[in-house]
């Protein structure tokens, strides 16, 4: 399969990508409806669905043009099947099915969380299976052992909020915009220390599960206490961001490196929107080598939601024998991890 066309429409980003031989990204076009959701403080599913409908075909055209590829050159269709918002997912899934039928080309459904996990292998061709993956996004936080494109095992996961979810909620408490991650990252940048030290749930437990809602609640009560006396000053907000970011990074870095040791793996690939965080990258770069681990972070374009990671994993799954039919169904949750405990 030489040319894979990938489509990603699981949430507020609409993306189409052309990937050659499952490795070489010829185009990766992403358009976001984020601005339409900002007034509501989060993604509104109906607005996201309509935006997907409006922009998918222009995005697809642009991806083909940028890659200097015609639809008739496409050998394989790869599409995000889930998890995500059902309306947006159905737009991409329907388009991919229609293209598969019209072009007479095979179709492969791809899990969005697993695509984030495998993005590090697309970004760095020296990464080999088996490796450990840390996926940290707005909806999911999970540590996976990857043995091939189609074989993985969940090593740890959040038992409550996803890291990005907690980050966005803390940003909201501080009156910062949505999504909160980039803003917290920006405010905390360069700070040496903070007077705020927040709890690190499950840090010393034997399991590799995370809990982020406790850190979020600790920030909530601290903000409540401070606001009783006077409104938060910009310095207080910055110090809270630093303390909170440090707590989140601490559990992510320490537990992931411990999981790598327990699995006997020396490479960790990190993916998902939160992997853009500069402090996390800094701490992983400092601490992973001490643990004998190589940490690979994809470039930002492959950390955030994008169709190149869908096309790449779709092509790899196809090589491993995966074939889907036109009755491919979407799903809202990360099925591979089972229900939250
Ligand atoms: O993977 P993603 O783009 O979408 C989902 O599949 O959820 O992740 C979005 C999440 C949001 O919670 C956002 O606040 C967070 O990624 N994020 C960040 C940064 N950039 C985005 N979190 C921390 N630091 C950042 N620089
Ligand atoms: Zn994502």
mmCIF file of C-alpha atoms and ligand atoms in Angstrom:
data_model
loop_
_atom_site.group_PDB
_atom_site.id
_atom_site.type_symbol
_atom_site.label_atom_id
_atom_site.label_comp_id
_atom_site.label_asym_id
_atom_site.label_seq_id
_atom_site.Cartn_x
_atom_site.Cartn_y
_atom_site.Cartn_z
ATOM 1 C CA UNK A 1 0.000 0.000 0.000
ATOM 2 C CA UNK A 2 1.840 3.030 -1.152
ATOM 3 C CA UNK A 3 -0.527 5.959 -0.564
ATOM 4 C CA UNK A 4 -2.784 6.138 2.496
ATOM 5 C CA UNK A 5 -5.373 8.873 2.885
ATOM 6 C CA UNK A 6 -6.171 9.454 6.564
ATOM 7 C CA UNK A 7 -9.203 11.275 7.977
ATOM 8 C CA UNK A 8 -9.552 12.468 11.580
ATOM 9 C CA UNK A 9 -12.820 14.039 12.811
ATOM 10 C CA UNK A 10 -13.185 12.831 16.406
ATOM 11 C CA UNK A 11 -13.678 16.207 18.101
ATOM 12 C CA UNK A 12 -13.157 19.847 17.077
ATOM 13 C CA UNK A 13 -10.312 19.280 14.598
ATOM 14 C CA UNK A 14 -10.945 18.276 11.005
ATOM 15 C CA UNK A 15 -7.867 16.735 9.457
ATOM 16 C CA UNK A 16 -6.877 14.942 6.264
ATOM 17 C CA UNK A 17 -3.404 13.602 5.527
ATOM 18 C CA UNK A 18 -1.598 11.776 2.764
ATOM 19 C CA UNK A 19 1.099 9.395 3.982
ATOM 20 C CA UNK A 20 3.401 7.391 1.702
ATOM 21 C CA UNK A 21 4.536 3.861 2.697
ATOM 22 C CA UNK A 22 3.045 4.423 6.164
ATOM 23 C CA UNK A 23 6.018 6.628 7.097
ATOM 24 C CA UNK A 24 6.440 9.665 4.909
ATOM 25 C CA UNK A 25 3.969 12.483 5.593
ATOM 26 C CA UNK A 26 3.211 14.182 2.241
ATOM 27 C CA UNK A 27 0.514 16.412 3.729
ATOM 28 C CA UNK A 28 -1.232 16.843 7.073
ATOM 29 C CA UNK A 29 -3.928 19.543 6.956
ATOM 30 C CA UNK A 30 -5.707 20.456 10.216
ATOM 31 C CA UNK A 31 -8.553 22.949 10.628
ATOM 32 C CA UNK A 32 -10.038 23.573 14.071
ATOM 33 C CA UNK A 33 -13.482 24.846 15.093
ATOM 34 C CA UNK A 34 -12.034 25.769 18.517
ATOM 35 C CA UNK A 35 -12.989 29.463 18.243
ATOM 36 C CA UNK A 36 -16.663 28.550 17.845
ATOM 37 C CA UNK A 37 -16.564 26.684 21.198
ATOM 38 C CA UNK A 38 -14.543 29.121 23.298
ATOM 39 C CA UNK A 39 -17.533 31.172 24.496
ATOM 40 C CA UNK A 40 -18.957 27.957 26.008
ATOM 41 C CA UNK A 41 -15.756 26.964 27.864
ATOM 42 C CA UNK A 42 -15.573 23.569 26.142
ATOM 43 C CA UNK A 43 -16.400 21.723 22.934
ATOM 44 C CA UNK A 44 -20.129 21.772 21.998
ATOM 45 C CA UNK A 45 -20.838 18.480 20.140
ATOM 46 C CA UNK A 46 -23.510 19.871 17.795
ATOM 47 C CA UNK A 47 -21.323 22.818 16.747
ATOM 48 C CA UNK A 48 -18.394 20.426 16.234
ATOM 49 C CA UNK A 49 -20.511 18.085 14.053
ATOM 50 C CA UNK A 50 -21.688 20.932 11.816
ATOM 51 C CA UNK A 51 -18.155 22.318 11.493
ATOM 52 C CA UNK A 52 -16.919 18.865 10.440
ATOM 53 C CA UNK A 53 -19.561 18.731 7.705
ATOM 54 C CA UNK A 54 -18.638 22.179 6.412
ATOM 55 C CA UNK A 55 -14.872 21.812 6.273
ATOM 56 C CA UNK A 56 -14.124 18.141 5.639
ATOM 57 C CA UNK A 57 -14.227 18.269 1.831
ATOM 58 C CA UNK A 58 -12.154 21.497 1.501
ATOM 59 C CA UNK A 59 -9.615 20.029 3.980
ATOM 60 C CA UNK A 60 -9.477 16.808 1.959
ATOM 61 C CA UNK A 61 -8.931 18.774 -1.275
ATOM 62 C CA UNK A 62 -6.124 20.776 0.324
ATOM 63 C CA UNK A 63 -4.435 17.624 1.651
ATOM 64 C CA UNK A 64 -4.484 16.028 -1.824
ATOM 65 C CA UNK A 65 -3.210 19.202 -3.517
ATOM 66 C CA UNK A 66 -0.386 19.710 -1.009
ATOM 67 C CA UNK A 67 0.688 16.089 -1.486
ATOM 68 C CA UNK A 68 0.378 16.470 -5.286
ATOM 69 C CA UNK A 69 -1.850 13.392 -5.196
ATOM 70 C CA UNK A 70 -5.133 12.586 -6.948
ATOM 71 C CA UNK A 71 -7.936 10.599 -5.338
ATOM 72 C CA UNK A 72 -7.299 7.865 -7.905
ATOM 73 C CA UNK A 73 -3.719 7.516 -6.507
ATOM 74 C CA UNK A 74 -5.036 6.583 -3.049
ATOM 75 C CA UNK A 75 -4.446 2.916 -2.195
ATOM 76 C CA UNK A 76 -5.919 2.794 1.313
ATOM 77 C CA UNK A 77 -8.426 4.776 3.410
ATOM 78 C CA UNK A 78 -7.724 5.104 7.131
ATOM 79 C CA UNK A 79 -10.254 6.810 9.392
ATOM 80 C CA UNK A 80 -10.706 7.531 13.089
ATOM 81 C CA UNK A 81 -13.328 5.123 14.330
ATOM 82 C CA UNK A 82 -13.343 6.251 17.996
ATOM 83 C CA UNK A 83 -13.143 7.332 20.733
ATOM 84 C CA UNK A 84 -14.667 10.767 20.329
ATOM 85 C CA UNK A 85 -17.909 12.642 19.821
ATOM 86 C CA UNK A 86 -20.293 10.479 17.816
ATOM 87 C CA UNK A 87 -21.571 13.247 15.494
ATOM 88 C CA UNK A 88 -18.095 14.409 14.390
ATOM 89 C CA UNK A 89 -16.871 10.792 14.141
ATOM 90 C CA UNK A 90 -19.765 9.866 11.829
ATOM 91 C CA UNK A 91 -18.855 12.651 9.391
ATOM 92 C CA UNK A 92 -15.337 11.259 8.861
ATOM 93 C CA UNK A 93 -16.468 7.655 8.909
ATOM 94 C CA UNK A 94 -19.177 8.279 6.284
ATOM 95 C CA UNK A 95 -16.732 10.142 4.041
ATOM 96 C CA UNK A 96 -14.123 7.373 4.307
ATOM 97 C CA UNK A 97 -16.710 4.695 3.537
ATOM 98 C CA UNK A 98 -18.003 6.644 0.521
ATOM 99 C CA UNK A 99 -14.445 7.059 -0.795
ATOM 100 C CA UNK A 100 -13.646 3.392 -0.195
ATOM 101 C CA UNK A 101 -16.765 2.355 -2.110
ATOM 102 C CA UNK A 102 -16.331 4.841 -4.961
ATOM 103 C CA UNK A 103 -12.581 4.197 -5.428
ATOM 104 C CA UNK A 104 -12.752 0.455 -4.767
ATOM 105 C CA UNK A 105 -9.981 0.787 -2.169
ATOM 106 C CA UNK A 106 -9.729 -0.932 1.247
ATOM 107 C CA UNK A 107 -10.789 0.757 4.474
ATOM 108 C CA UNK A 108 -9.211 0.540 7.931
ATOM 109 C CA UNK A 109 -10.730 2.028 11.102
ATOM 110 C CA UNK A 110 -8.184 3.424 13.565
ATOM 111 C CA UNK A 111 -8.439 4.056 17.316
ATOM 112 C CA UNK A 112 -7.619 7.707 18.069
ATOM 113 C CA UNK A 113 -5.885 6.985 21.406
ATOM 114 C CA UNK A 114 -3.745 4.241 19.865
ATOM 115 C CA UNK A 115 -2.875 6.594 16.992
ATOM 116 C CA UNK A 116 -1.587 9.146 19.544
ATOM 117 C CA UNK A 117 0.407 6.301 21.123
ATOM 118 C CA UNK A 118 2.012 5.337 17.802
ATOM 119 C CA UNK A 119 2.712 8.940 16.662
ATOM 120 C CA UNK A 120 6.205 8.726 18.175
ATOM 121 C CA UNK A 121 7.046 5.880 15.787
ATOM 122 C CA UNK A 122 5.995 8.045 12.838
ATOM 123 C CA UNK A 123 8.052 10.964 14.129
ATOM 124 C CA UNK A 124 11.214 8.943 14.796
ATOM 125 C CA UNK A 125 11.931 6.003 12.494
ATOM 126 C CA UNK A 126 14.558 4.625 14.898
ATOM 127 C CA UNK A 127 11.869 3.678 17.451
ATOM 128 C CA UNK A 128 11.118 -0.044 17.398
ATOM 129 C CA UNK A 129 8.549 -2.319 19.033
ATOM 130 C CA UNK A 130 8.260 -3.205 21.844
ATOM 131 C CA UNK A 131 8.099 0.204 23.488
ATOM 132 C CA UNK A 132 6.074 2.011 26.109
ATOM 133 C CA UNK A 133 3.623 4.772 25.162
ATOM 134 C CA UNK A 134 2.207 7.513 27.359
ATOM 135 C CA UNK A 135 -0.915 9.092 25.848
ATOM 136 C CA UNK A 136 -2.008 12.303 27.565
ATOM 137 C CA UNK A 137 -4.899 14.141 25.963
ATOM 138 C CA UNK A 138 -8.048 16.054 26.853
ATOM 139 C CA UNK A 139 -10.083 12.866 27.155
ATOM 140 C CA UNK A 140 -7.553 10.123 27.953
ATOM 141 C CA UNK A 141 -4.477 9.374 30.014
ATOM 142 C CA UNK A 142 -3.054 5.912 29.567
ATOM 143 C CA UNK A 143 0.261 4.031 29.624
ATOM 144 C CA UNK A 144 0.438 1.279 27.010
ATOM 145 C CA UNK A 145 2.914 -1.393 26.106
ATOM 146 C CA UNK A 146 3.090 -1.499 22.300
ATOM 147 C CA UNK A 147 4.208 -4.810 20.791
ATOM 148 C CA UNK A 148 3.115 -4.113 17.215
ATOM 149 C CA UNK A 149 0.600 -1.918 15.388
ATOM 150 C CA UNK A 150 -2.187 -4.279 16.385
ATOM 151 C CA UNK A 151 -0.956 -5.611 19.743
ATOM 152 C CA UNK A 152 -0.871 -3.568 22.918
ATOM 153 C CA UNK A 153 -1.565 -3.908 26.630
ATOM 154 C CA UNK A 154 -2.799 -1.240 29.050
ATOM 155 C CA UNK A 155 -0.180 -0.852 31.800
ATOM 156 C CA UNK A 156 -1.831 2.057 33.638
ATOM 157 C CA UNK A 157 -4.550 4.625 33.164
ATOM 158 C CA UNK A 158 -6.324 7.413 34.944
ATOM 159 C CA UNK A 159 -8.994 6.255 37.347
ATOM 160 C CA UNK A 160 -10.840 9.599 37.119
ATOM 161 C CA UNK A 161 -10.037 12.766 35.081
ATOM 162 C CA UNK A 162 -7.697 12.724 32.098
ATOM 163 C CA UNK A 163 -4.637 14.956 32.602
ATOM 164 C CA UNK A 164 -5.870 17.434 29.960
ATOM 165 C CA UNK A 165 -9.337 17.477 31.502
ATOM 166 C CA UNK A 166 -7.893 18.422 34.936
ATOM 167 C CA UNK A 167 -5.622 21.019 33.307
ATOM 168 C CA UNK A 168 -8.565 22.622 31.468
ATOM 169 C CA UNK A 169 -10.676 22.681 34.649
ATOM 170 C CA UNK A 170 -7.900 24.284 36.720
ATOM 171 C CA UNK A 171 -7.445 26.895 33.973
ATOM 172 C CA UNK A 172 -11.171 27.635 34.206
ATOM 173 C CA UNK A 173 -10.916 28.108 38.016
ATOM 174 C CA UNK A 174 -8.169 30.650 37.408
ATOM 175 C CA UNK A 175 -10.216 32.487 34.775
ATOM 176 C CA UNK A 176 -7.864 31.471 31.958
ATOM 177 C CA UNK A 177 -9.147 30.633 28.477
ATOM 178 C CA UNK A 178 -10.092 27.290 26.907
ATOM 179 C CA UNK A 179 -8.193 25.091 26.279
ATOM 180 C CA UNK A 180 -6.198 25.793 29.420
ATOM 181 C CA UNK A 181 -3.058 23.738 28.741
ATOM 182 C CA UNK A 182 -1.216 26.183 26.470
ATOM 183 C CA UNK A 183 -2.063 29.107 28.800
ATOM 184 C CA UNK A 184 -0.896 27.313 31.993
ATOM 185 C CA UNK A 185 2.266 26.265 30.136
ATOM 186 C CA UNK A 186 2.905 29.879 29.053
ATOM 187 C CA UNK A 187 2.235 31.414 32.481
ATOM 188 C CA UNK A 188 4.400 28.882 34.331
ATOM 189 C CA UNK A 189 7.321 29.145 31.918
ATOM 190 C CA UNK A 190 10.660 30.075 33.437
ATOM 191 C CA UNK A 191 9.457 29.969 37.063
ATOM 192 C CA UNK A 192 11.993 28.454 39.461
ATOM 193 C CA UNK A 193 9.630 27.470 42.268
ATOM 194 C CA UNK A 194 6.190 28.032 43.736
ATOM 195 C CA UNK A 195 4.885 28.475 47.286
ATOM 196 C CA UNK A 196 2.109 26.023 46.357
ATOM 197 C CA UNK A 197 2.719 22.299 46.718
ATOM 198 C CA UNK A 198 -0.222 20.181 45.611
ATOM 199 C CA UNK A 199 -0.923 16.515 46.340
ATOM 200 C CA UNK A 200 0.506 13.786 44.031
ATOM 201 C CA UNK A 201 -2.149 11.022 44.176
ATOM 202 C CA UNK A 202 -1.040 7.387 43.676
ATOM 203 C CA UNK A 203 2.591 8.497 43.252
ATOM 204 C CA UNK A 204 3.930 5.771 45.505
ATOM 205 C CA UNK A 205 1.294 3.107 44.804
ATOM 206 C CA UNK A 206 2.400 -0.139 43.160
ATOM 207 C CA UNK A 207 -0.042 0.294 40.280
ATOM 208 C CA UNK A 208 0.717 2.488 37.257
ATOM 209 C CA UNK A 209 -2.718 4.115 37.380
ATOM 210 C CA UNK A 210 -3.078 7.879 37.717
ATOM 211 C CA UNK A 211 -5.572 10.115 39.505
ATOM 212 C CA UNK A 212 -5.775 13.751 38.467
ATOM 213 C CA UNK A 213 -9.089 14.800 39.994
ATOM 214 C CA UNK A 214 -7.497 14.977 43.473
ATOM 215 C CA UNK A 215 -4.884 17.493 42.271
ATOM 216 C CA UNK A 216 -7.649 19.515 40.631
ATOM 217 C CA UNK A 217 -9.717 19.479 43.866
ATOM 218 C CA UNK A 218 -6.676 20.555 45.920
ATOM 219 C CA UNK A 219 -6.285 23.567 43.595
ATOM 220 C CA UNK A 220 -10.021 24.285 43.893
ATOM 221 C CA UNK A 221 -9.857 24.524 47.733
ATOM 222 C CA UNK A 222 -6.666 26.585 47.628
ATOM 223 C CA UNK A 223 -8.289 29.058 45.205
ATOM 224 C CA UNK A 224 -11.427 29.186 47.392
ATOM 225 C CA UNK A 225 -9.305 29.964 50.488
ATOM 226 C CA UNK A 226 -7.289 32.677 48.736
ATOM 227 C CA UNK A 227 -10.341 34.314 47.161
ATOM 228 C CA UNK A 228 -11.973 34.717 50.622
ATOM 229 C CA UNK A 229 -9.466 37.439 51.418
ATOM 230 C CA UNK A 230 -9.048 39.166 48.044
ATOM 231 C CA UNK A 231 -9.213 38.447 44.289
ATOM 232 C CA UNK A 232 -6.330 36.409 42.894
ATOM 233 C CA UNK A 233 -3.437 38.541 41.682
ATOM 234 C CA UNK A 234 -1.572 37.662 38.454
ATOM 235 C CA UNK A 235 1.399 36.519 40.620
ATOM 236 C CA UNK A 236 -0.815 34.177 42.655
ATOM 237 C CA UNK A 237 -2.288 32.735 39.443
ATOM 238 C CA UNK A 238 1.177 32.169 38.053
ATOM 239 C CA UNK A 239 2.353 30.495 41.277
ATOM 240 C CA UNK A 240 -0.705 28.214 41.310
ATOM 241 C CA UNK A 241 -0.043 27.263 37.654
ATOM 242 C CA UNK A 242 3.568 26.429 38.507
ATOM 243 C CA UNK A 243 2.621 24.319 41.570
ATOM 244 C CA UNK A 244 -0.154 22.526 39.693
ATOM 245 C CA UNK A 245 1.929 21.870 36.567
ATOM 246 C CA UNK A 246 4.740 20.528 38.745
ATOM 247 C CA UNK A 247 2.386 18.069 40.486
ATOM 248 C CA UNK A 248 0.978 16.824 37.150
ATOM 249 C CA UNK A 249 4.450 16.474 35.590
ATOM 250 C CA UNK A 250 5.795 14.747 38.701
ATOM 251 C CA UNK A 251 3.263 11.901 38.571
ATOM 252 C CA UNK A 252 3.418 11.595 34.772
ATOM 253 C CA UNK A 253 7.219 11.407 34.617
ATOM 254 C CA UNK A 254 7.855 9.236 37.682
ATOM 255 C CA UNK A 255 5.099 6.703 37.061
ATOM 256 C CA UNK A 256 5.882 6.374 33.344
ATOM 257 C CA UNK A 257 9.580 5.770 33.991
ATOM 258 C CA UNK A 258 8.712 3.214 36.688
ATOM 259 C CA UNK A 259 6.335 1.500 34.264
ATOM 260 C CA UNK A 260 9.100 1.324 31.629
ATOM 261 C CA UNK A 261 11.424 -0.345 34.172
ATOM 262 C CA UNK A 262 8.717 -2.789 35.221
ATOM 263 C CA UNK A 263 8.045 -3.731 31.568
ATOM 264 C CA UNK A 264 11.772 -3.965 30.807
ATOM 265 C CA UNK A 265 11.480 -1.336 28.050
ATOM 266 C CA UNK A 266 14.036 1.348 27.277
ATOM 267 C CA UNK A 267 11.972 3.591 24.967
ATOM 268 C CA UNK A 268 8.955 5.717 25.858
ATOM 269 C CA UNK A 269 6.935 7.508 23.181
ATOM 270 C CA UNK A 270 4.723 10.321 24.448
ATOM 271 C CA UNK A 271 1.663 11.558 22.549
ATOM 272 C CA UNK A 272 -1.595 13.511 22.833
ATOM 273 C CA UNK A 273 -2.223 17.240 23.304
ATOM 274 C CA UNK A 274 -0.665 17.474 26.802
ATOM 275 C CA UNK A 275 2.637 16.127 25.429
ATOM 276 C CA UNK A 276 3.084 19.645 23.977
ATOM 277 C CA UNK A 277 3.738 20.838 27.561
ATOM 278 C CA UNK A 278 7.196 22.384 27.755
ATOM 279 C CA UNK A 279 7.807 21.575 31.446
ATOM 280 C CA UNK A 280 6.879 17.918 30.874
ATOM 281 C CA UNK A 281 9.307 17.744 27.949
ATOM 282 C CA UNK A 282 12.021 19.377 30.057
ATOM 283 C CA UNK A 283 11.513 17.021 33.017
ATOM 284 C CA UNK A 284 11.336 13.910 30.845
ATOM 285 C CA UNK A 285 14.511 14.971 29.009
ATOM 286 C CA UNK A 286 16.282 15.383 32.363
ATOM 287 C CA UNK A 287 14.975 12.278 34.143
ATOM 288 C CA UNK A 288 14.549 9.616 31.438
ATOM 289 C CA UNK A 289 18.298 9.209 30.696
ATOM 290 C CA UNK A 290 18.983 8.720 34.428
ATOM 291 C CA UNK A 291 16.536 5.791 34.295
ATOM 292 C CA UNK A 292 18.222 4.429 31.144
ATOM 293 C CA UNK A 293 15.190 5.366 29.042
ATOM 294 C CA UNK A 294 14.937 7.244 25.751
ATOM 295 C CA UNK A 295 11.868 9.503 25.693
ATOM 296 C CA UNK A 296 10.535 10.447 22.263
ATOM 297 C CA UNK A 297 8.171 13.398 21.850
ATOM 298 C CA UNK A 298 6.697 13.956 18.372
ATOM 299 C CA UNK A 299 6.766 17.473 16.934
ATOM 300 C CA UNK A 300 3.739 19.568 17.940
ATOM 301 C CA UNK A 301 1.880 18.916 14.666
ATOM 302 C CA UNK A 302 1.865 15.195 15.463
ATOM 303 C CA UNK A 303 1.046 15.652 19.208
ATOM 304 C CA UNK A 304 -2.230 17.412 18.613
ATOM 305 C CA UNK A 305 -5.129 15.800 16.805
ATOM 306 C CA UNK A 306 -4.073 15.112 13.211
ATOM 307 C CA UNK A 307 -4.798 12.680 10.389
ATOM 308 C CA UNK A 308 -1.147 11.782 9.656
ATOM 309 C CA UNK A 309 -1.049 9.605 12.794
ATOM 310 C CA UNK A 310 -4.326 7.964 11.676
ATOM 311 C CA UNK A 311 -2.975 7.249 8.179
ATOM 312 C CA UNK A 312 0.327 5.886 9.541
ATOM 313 C CA UNK A 313 -1.300 3.528 12.041
ATOM 314 C CA UNK A 314 -3.946 2.551 9.453
ATOM 315 C CA UNK A 315 -1.215 1.572 6.974
ATOM 316 C CA UNK A 316 0.626 -0.437 9.642
ATOM 317 C CA UNK A 317 -2.592 -2.218 10.672
ATOM 318 C CA UNK A 318 -3.309 -3.014 7.023
ATOM 319 C CA UNK A 319 0.169 -4.552 6.708
ATOM 320 C CA UNK A 320 -0.641 -6.691 9.747
ATOM 321 C CA UNK A 321 -3.809 -7.961 8.041
ATOM 322 C CA UNK A 322 -6.533 -5.639 9.274
ATOM 323 C CA UNK A 323 -9.472 -5.112 6.839
ATOM 324 C CA UNK A 324 -12.723 -3.329 7.617
ATOM 325 C CA UNK A 325 -16.024 -3.297 5.804
ATOM 326 C CA UNK A 326 -18.664 -0.663 5.159
ATOM 327 C CA UNK A 327 -20.502 -1.579 8.360
ATOM 328 C CA UNK A 328 -17.586 -0.218 10.433
ATOM 329 C CA UNK A 329 -19.149 1.471 13.497
ATOM 330 C CA UNK A 330 -17.928 4.418 15.560
ATOM 331 C CA UNK A 331 -17.565 4.260 19.364
ATOM 332 C CA UNK A 332 -17.399 6.982 22.030
ATOM 333 C CA UNK A 333 -14.953 5.455 24.560
ATOM 334 C CA UNK A 334 -11.480 3.958 24.511
ATOM 335 C CA UNK A 335 -12.709 0.358 24.355
ATOM 336 C CA UNK A 336 -9.281 -1.238 24.604
ATOM 337 C CA UNK A 337 -8.848 0.063 28.156
ATOM 338 C CA UNK A 338 -12.184 -1.167 29.511
ATOM 339 C CA UNK A 339 -14.454 0.899 31.756
ATOM 340 C CA UNK A 340 -13.100 3.321 34.355
ATOM 341 C CA UNK A 341 -12.835 1.667 37.721
HETATM 342 O O1 LIG B 1 -4.990 15.280 22.060
HETATM 343 P P1 LIG B 1 -5.720 16.563 22.110
HETATM 344 O O2 LIG B 1 -5.353 17.632 21.106
HETATM 345 O O3 LIG B 1 -7.262 16.334 21.995
HETATM 346 C C1 LIG B 1 -7.870 15.211 22.570
HETATM 347 O O4 LIG B 1 -7.872 14.127 21.913
HETATM 348 O O5 LIG B 1 -8.333 15.361 23.741
HETATM 349 O O6 LIG B 1 -5.533 17.158 23.607
HETATM 350 C C2 LIG B 1 -6.123 18.352 24.041
HETATM 351 C C3 LIG B 1 -5.627 18.669 25.455
HETATM 352 C C4 LIG B 1 -6.364 19.831 26.132
HETATM 353 O O7 LIG B 1 -6.764 19.423 27.428
HETATM 354 C C5 LIG B 1 -5.313 20.926 26.200
HETATM 355 O O8 LIG B 1 -5.478 21.802 27.296
HETATM 356 C C6 LIG B 1 -4.036 20.107 26.315
HETATM 357 O O9 LIG B 1 -4.242 19.026 25.427
HETATM 358 N N1 LIG B 1 -2.824 20.857 25.936
HETATM 359 C C7 LIG B 1 -1.814 21.131 26.794
HETATM 360 C C8 LIG B 1 -0.865 21.919 26.068
HETATM 361 N N2 LIG B 1 -1.338 22.070 24.779
HETATM 362 C C9 LIG B 1 -2.542 21.412 24.730
HETATM 363 N N3 LIG B 1 -1.634 20.805 28.084
HETATM 364 C C10 LIG B 1 -0.507 21.247 28.677
HETATM 365 N N4 LIG B 1 0.437 22.000 28.064
HETATM 366 C C11 LIG B 1 0.294 22.348 26.766
HETATM 367 N N5 LIG B 1 1.239 23.078 26.163
HETATM 368 ZN ZN1 LIG B 2 -6.443 13.489 20.596
#
